[in-house]
Amino acid sequence: MENKKDWSSEKKINYILGLQDKGLSRKDIAADFGYTRVDTLDRLMKKYGYEKIDGKFVLRMEDNSPTSIKNEVISMVKDGCPPYGGQLLGSSDVQTKLINIVNNYDKLMYVINNFGKMEDSCPIDVIEVKSGLQIDFKKSEVIKTTIRVDKDVWDDFSDLCKYKYKHLNKHDIISKAFIEFMDKYK
């Protein structure tokens, strides 16, 4: 028995389409072809230009007409955009930006191509900006103790720790608060 996977691409496609025309499902075609998974069959057909529409493989229709290069001035599109997919170009701001990109295409490509070649010719000192709560006291052994705190105060404190300072430990924050209290009221 001949291995169907070794066939030419044209023979594979014709065989699969023939089974599809006979009414077999994609799952049955995949099993007959020797694939254990349907998505393997789907990828094979997609590779050769077929789309899966309503469970059937249909050849994608692409515009293969030759493109001609014309040097024309691009102007604003005044007409309405097509009802499908043209919403993006409906904005004159977007059109202006696209026209600007097209007009400066050579400059943009020059910058992109030379970006990797550029050296860091001006050294920059890194300035570290510290903001927020800093836990900078000399730490010692952590002890476990019990204190009484107003429930609303504790809930607010827990929420603050959970959402804003989740990168810090509660015991460090409490220790810092005690230190600041002692420094202020000694």
Tab-separated table of C-alpha atoms in Angstrom:
chain	number	residue	atom	x	y	z
A	1	MET	CA	0.000	0.000	0.000
A	2	GLU	CA	1.362	3.377	-1.044
A	3	ASN	CA	2.001	6.022	1.647
A	4	LYS	CA	-0.234	8.983	0.790
A	5	LYS	CA	2.011	11.365	2.696
A	6	ASP	CA	4.769	10.771	0.120
A	7	TRP	CA	2.570	11.899	-2.778
A	8	SER	CA	3.173	15.140	-4.638
A	9	SER	CA	1.306	18.164	-3.368
A	10	GLU	CA	-0.975	18.204	-6.408
A	11	LYS	CA	-1.880	14.539	-5.946
A	12	LYS	CA	-2.542	15.073	-2.219
A	13	ILE	CA	-4.831	18.032	-2.864
A	14	ASN	CA	-6.747	16.279	-5.641
A	15	TYR	CA	-7.208	13.203	-3.441
A	16	ILE	CA	-8.430	15.262	-0.474
A	17	LEU	CA	-10.790	17.327	-2.639
A	18	GLY	CA	-12.093	14.128	-4.237
A	19	LEU	CA	-12.938	12.676	-0.829
A	20	GLN	CA	-14.545	15.976	0.131
A	21	ASP	CA	-16.696	15.860	-3.031
A	22	LYS	CA	-17.833	12.358	-2.045
A	23	GLY	CA	-19.237	13.870	1.154
A	24	LEU	CA	-16.615	12.737	3.660
A	25	SER	CA	-16.032	14.962	6.677
A	26	ARG	CA	-12.649	16.546	7.397
A	27	LYS	CA	-12.203	14.087	10.265
A	28	ASP	CA	-12.816	11.111	7.952
A	29	ILE	CA	-10.506	12.573	5.302
A	30	ALA	CA	-7.750	13.087	7.882
A	31	ALA	CA	-8.134	9.501	9.112
A	32	ASP	CA	-8.145	8.129	5.552
A	33	PHE	CA	-5.078	10.182	4.728
A	34	GLY	CA	-3.266	8.818	7.777
A	35	TYR	CA	-3.351	11.885	9.998
A	36	THR	CA	-4.259	11.441	13.642
A	37	ARG	CA	-5.460	15.032	13.995
A	38	VAL	CA	-7.783	17.097	11.817
A	39	ASP	CA	-5.749	20.274	12.320
A	40	THR	CA	-2.802	18.599	10.559
A	41	LEU	CA	-5.005	18.259	7.476
A	42	ASP	CA	-6.193	21.864	7.895
A	43	ARG	CA	-2.594	23.143	8.018
A	44	LEU	CA	-1.672	21.130	4.918
A	45	MET	CA	-4.547	22.589	2.920
A	46	LYS	CA	-3.881	26.113	4.217
A	47	LYS	CA	-0.270	25.737	3.090
A	48	TYR	CA	-1.472	25.206	-0.468
A	49	GLY	CA	-3.908	28.136	-0.455
A	50	TYR	CA	-7.137	26.524	0.737
A	51	GLU	CA	-9.468	27.971	3.356
A	52	LYS	CA	-11.854	26.062	5.570
A	53	ILE	CA	-15.368	27.426	4.977
A	54	ASP	CA	-18.360	25.633	6.503
A	55	GLY	CA	-16.236	22.530	7.027
A	56	LYS	CA	-15.140	22.389	3.371
A	57	PHE	CA	-11.832	23.321	1.769
A	58	VAL	CA	-12.166	26.159	-0.728
A	59	LEU	CA	-9.346	27.668	-2.775
A	60	ARG	CA	-8.583	31.211	-1.643
A	61	MET	CA	-9.247	33.785	-4.302
A	62	GLU	CA	-6.369	36.238	-4.492
A	63	ASP	CA	-5.839	39.105	-6.850
A	64	ASN	CA	-2.910	37.906	-8.956
A	65	SER	CA	-3.126	40.733	-11.449
A	66	PRO	CA	0.197	42.472	-12.039
A	67	THR	CA	0.730	45.580	-10.011
A	68	SER	CA	2.051	48.661	-11.676
A	69	ILE	CA	4.124	51.240	-9.895
A	70	LYS	CA	2.876	54.754	-10.415
A	71	ASN	CA	4.436	57.885	-9.034
A	72	GLU	CA	1.345	59.801	-8.069
A	73	VAL	CA	0.633	62.285	-5.349
A	74	ILE	CA	-1.514	60.796	-2.649
A	75	SER	CA	-4.361	63.021	-1.618
A	76	MET	CA	-7.017	62.828	1.032
A	77	VAL	CA	-9.775	60.335	0.388
A	78	LYS	CA	-12.968	62.354	0.315
A	79	ASP	CA	-15.301	59.552	-0.675
A	80	GLY	CA	-16.886	57.318	1.907
A	81	CYS	CA	-15.005	54.187	2.823
A	82	PRO	CA	-16.272	50.785	1.761
A	83	PRO	CA	-18.708	49.227	4.214
A	84	TYR	CA	-16.266	46.412	5.056
A	85	GLY	CA	-12.979	47.061	6.800
A	86	GLY	CA	-12.510	50.650	5.689
A	87	GLN	CA	-13.392	52.271	9.001
A	88	LEU	CA	-9.744	53.024	9.822
A	89	LEU	CA	-9.253	55.277	6.813
A	90	GLY	CA	-12.454	57.190	7.523
A	91	SER	CA	-10.589	59.510	9.866
A	92	SER	CA	-8.809	62.405	8.183
A	93	ASP	CA	-6.255	62.402	11.021
A	94	VAL	CA	-5.272	58.816	10.178
A	95	GLN	CA	-5.134	59.647	6.485
A	96	THR	CA	-2.864	62.615	7.189
A	97	LYS	CA	-0.522	60.452	9.242
A	98	LEU	CA	-0.391	57.760	6.543
A	99	ILE	CA	0.315	60.341	3.851
A	100	ASN	CA	3.092	61.785	6.012
A	101	ILE	CA	4.614	58.306	6.420
A	102	VAL	CA	4.487	57.707	2.665
A	103	ASN	CA	6.009	61.114	1.911
A	104	ASN	CA	8.870	60.499	4.360
A	105	TYR	CA	9.359	56.819	3.525
A	106	ASP	CA	13.009	57.203	2.434
A	107	LYS	CA	13.928	59.049	5.626
A	108	LEU	CA	12.165	56.482	7.785
A	109	MET	CA	13.916	53.596	6.041
A	110	TYR	CA	17.283	55.348	6.448
A	111	VAL	CA	16.721	55.719	10.190
A	112	ILE	CA	15.534	52.118	10.556
A	113	ASN	CA	18.433	50.683	8.550
A	114	ASN	CA	21.064	52.726	10.383
A	115	PHE	CA	19.642	52.331	13.867
A	116	GLY	CA	21.631	49.171	14.585
A	117	LYS	CA	24.869	50.709	13.302
A	118	MET	CA	24.723	53.773	15.518
A	119	GLU	CA	27.024	53.883	18.527
A	120	ASP	CA	26.231	55.338	21.874
A	121	SER	CA	28.444	58.385	21.406
A	122	CYS	CA	27.198	60.372	24.361
A	123	PRO	CA	27.382	58.575	27.685
A	124	ILE	CA	24.381	59.143	29.852
A	125	ASP	CA	24.484	59.017	33.634
A	126	VAL	CA	21.693	56.883	34.964
A	127	ILE	CA	19.676	58.690	37.562
A	128	GLU	CA	17.639	56.457	39.796
A	129	VAL	CA	14.403	58.036	40.912
A	130	LYS	CA	13.093	56.577	44.109
A	131	SER	CA	9.509	57.243	44.917
A	132	GLY	CA	7.018	55.790	47.259
A	133	LEU	CA	7.646	53.901	50.470
A	134	GLN	CA	11.257	52.940	51.183
A	135	ILE	CA	12.028	50.234	53.730
A	136	ASP	CA	15.547	51.258	54.703
A	137	PHE	CA	15.950	50.489	58.394
A	138	LYS	CA	18.486	48.033	59.800
A	139	LYS	CA	16.583	44.786	60.031
A	140	SER	CA	16.972	42.323	62.846
A	141	GLU	CA	15.152	39.193	63.906
A	142	VAL	CA	11.408	39.127	63.181
A	143	ILE	CA	9.267	38.349	66.221
A	144	LYS	CA	5.664	37.290	66.461
A	145	THR	CA	3.494	39.351	68.781
A	146	THR	CA	-0.152	40.254	69.262
A	147	ILE	CA	-1.459	43.819	69.189
A	148	ARG	CA	-4.954	45.244	69.257
A	149	VAL	CA	-5.894	47.526	66.365
A	150	ASP	CA	-9.141	49.175	65.332
A	151	LYS	CA	-10.845	46.926	62.753
A	152	ASP	CA	-11.459	49.698	60.191
A	153	VAL	CA	-7.864	50.901	60.480
A	154	TRP	CA	-6.574	47.339	60.006
A	155	ASP	CA	-8.843	46.748	56.990
A	156	ASP	CA	-7.692	49.989	55.352
A	157	PHE	CA	-4.071	49.090	56.088
A	158	SER	CA	-4.518	45.576	54.631
A	159	ASP	CA	-6.113	46.959	51.469
A	160	LEU	CA	-3.304	49.483	51.061
A	161	CYS	CA	-0.684	46.744	51.449
A	162	LYS	CA	-2.539	44.398	49.110
A	163	TYR	CA	-3.074	46.817	46.238
A	164	LYS	CA	-0.357	49.459	46.438
A	165	TYR	CA	2.541	47.834	48.300
A	166	LYS	CA	2.134	44.160	47.463
A	167	HIS	CA	5.880	43.945	46.786
A	168	LEU	CA	6.576	44.653	50.493
A	169	ASN	CA	5.959	42.533	53.588
A	170	LYS	CA	3.402	43.774	56.104
A	171	HIS	CA	5.825	43.273	58.988
A	172	ASP	CA	8.369	45.549	57.255
A	173	ILE	CA	5.733	48.236	56.709
A	174	ILE	CA	4.569	48.004	60.343
A	175	SER	CA	8.183	48.152	61.574
A	176	LYS	CA	8.819	51.235	59.425
A	177	ALA	CA	5.674	52.892	60.816
A	178	PHE	CA	6.831	52.196	64.393
A	179	ILE	CA	10.291	53.654	63.640
A	180	GLU	CA	8.790	56.805	62.114
A	181	PHE	CA	6.437	57.173	65.094
A	182	MET	CA	9.336	56.811	67.553
A	183	ASP	CA	11.508	59.283	65.625
A	184	LYS	CA	8.716	61.834	65.544
A	185	TYR	CA	7.481	61.542	69.139
A	186	LYS	CA	10.596	60.676	71.208
